[in-house]
Amino acid sequence: MKKMPIYIQKIKLVLLLLFVSLQLKTNAQENQNIELSKLANGNFPVYKIVENHGDFKIESSSKPWPVSFIKENGAFSEIIINRSGIIEEKYQADLIGYPAYYKSATSEIVVTAIDKKIYYYSWSVKTGASIKYILSESNVKNYENEKNQLDQYRNSIKMLQSDTRNQRIEENNAKAEKLAEENTLKGKTIKSIKIVAIEKPAEIGLLSILAIGVEFELADGKILKTKNLGGNTPYTDFEADVKGGSFEGGDFKVADDSRKIPNDKIEISVWSKYDDKKITGKYSSTINYKKDIHYNYSGNAGANGRAYTSGYTINGSNGSDGKSVTISATNTTVNGELVNKLIITDTFSGKVLAEAKLNINNTIHINVSGGNGGNGSIEKTGDGGNGGNGGNGGKINLTGNGSASLKIVETNNGGTGGEGGKTKSAAYYNGKNGNSGKKGILIKQ
């Protein structure tokens, strides 16, 4: 027989080695559901990785660790390891259906099984695995070989996982489309609509928020619900007409002014925007005004000094005075509750700023403090800028037969004077600090 040429023998050898390499790589790419099926619950001998100046040694530990593999719907969803036989640690699959590792919710440690060995390690995209322990009933190799095998496994299986991830995305999208189709009001015949206060507070006043859900009964008897009632019907599928506040995303917010609340109650009407018949659900609730209210009429702060800037000066500007207001409080009864009707006006202009109703057991907080003065600018050459003066606190006048029972917390401090700017040259002067404003007063008539 004629002898085969040397170069052909070499080619065949290379092909054989490539085949073996591919076989090994394929084996290394088996996902964790396959790898864990080779193992059984029980106690595993433990090998600890010890580092000494960059060298890694593998030492056998005396105490085995109990390990359990949790299987659900044909896939291994969780690994439970009792570290040192005492501390229970749970690790969940990174990708159900085609897992590469199991991760912890409380640490950076992950777990992977390869060829009946359980690797307990941390992972970096740049440096690969940093193995802490290896759990195995058979002897382990040196650290470099074990790390190389684990790194190769993690890097190669990542590509295979992409198909599963894409499939999972498609499945989730299909589920989302089906869920949306089942729960939309579009194309549905509505029999009735029910509006539900999910957690109606006992105390409702200005700017209170109520969680409001909506149920739609269809002609076939099916009930669709908004998300805050445990359903999936989007809020954008229906329209609403409200009185006494605003309604958006399942929350009704009571108005900030009692003039916007006719008859001292909130009202909501809801209908599907796809329904020509306009089947409507209605809801109403009285208001007891049992909620503290807050108003801010403080003065503006002065601007800081700015050198070499058009329209500015090196001196800080003065803070403005807090607004002087008159609060007329009138006793009345609203929905069976003793209430003060409040009209707040600008004392100087007489302009009505707000109207409110407040239960006599609740408090109005009002801020009429003066604004702070601006700081003088800091100068490298020349005098520093002077600080601006603080504004004065406003005056609060209480009038009406409800002023005696009105609970009020006023803040009417004078604004703080601005700081004088510093100079960085001994040849010049620092700016002067501004004066603080005067405290305002409260007068009950």
CSV table of C-alpha atoms in Angstrom, one decimal, residues 12 26 38 63 135 150 196 207 269 301 410:
chain,number,residue,atom,x,y,z
A,12,LYS,CA,-6.1,14.9,9.1
A,26,THR,CA,-20.3,21.6,22.9
A,38,LYS,CA,-26.3,14.9,36.8
A,63,LYS,CA,-16.9,19.8,56.7
A,135,LEU,CA,-18.0,21.5,45.7
A,150,LEU,CA,-15.4,27.9,34.1
A,196,VAL,CA,-65.0,52.5,43.6
A,207,LEU,CA,-55.7,68.8,48.1
A,269,SER,CA,-68.6,60.5,35.8
A,301,ALA,CA,-34.9,86.7,48.0
A,410,GLU,CA,-48.0,81.9,61.2
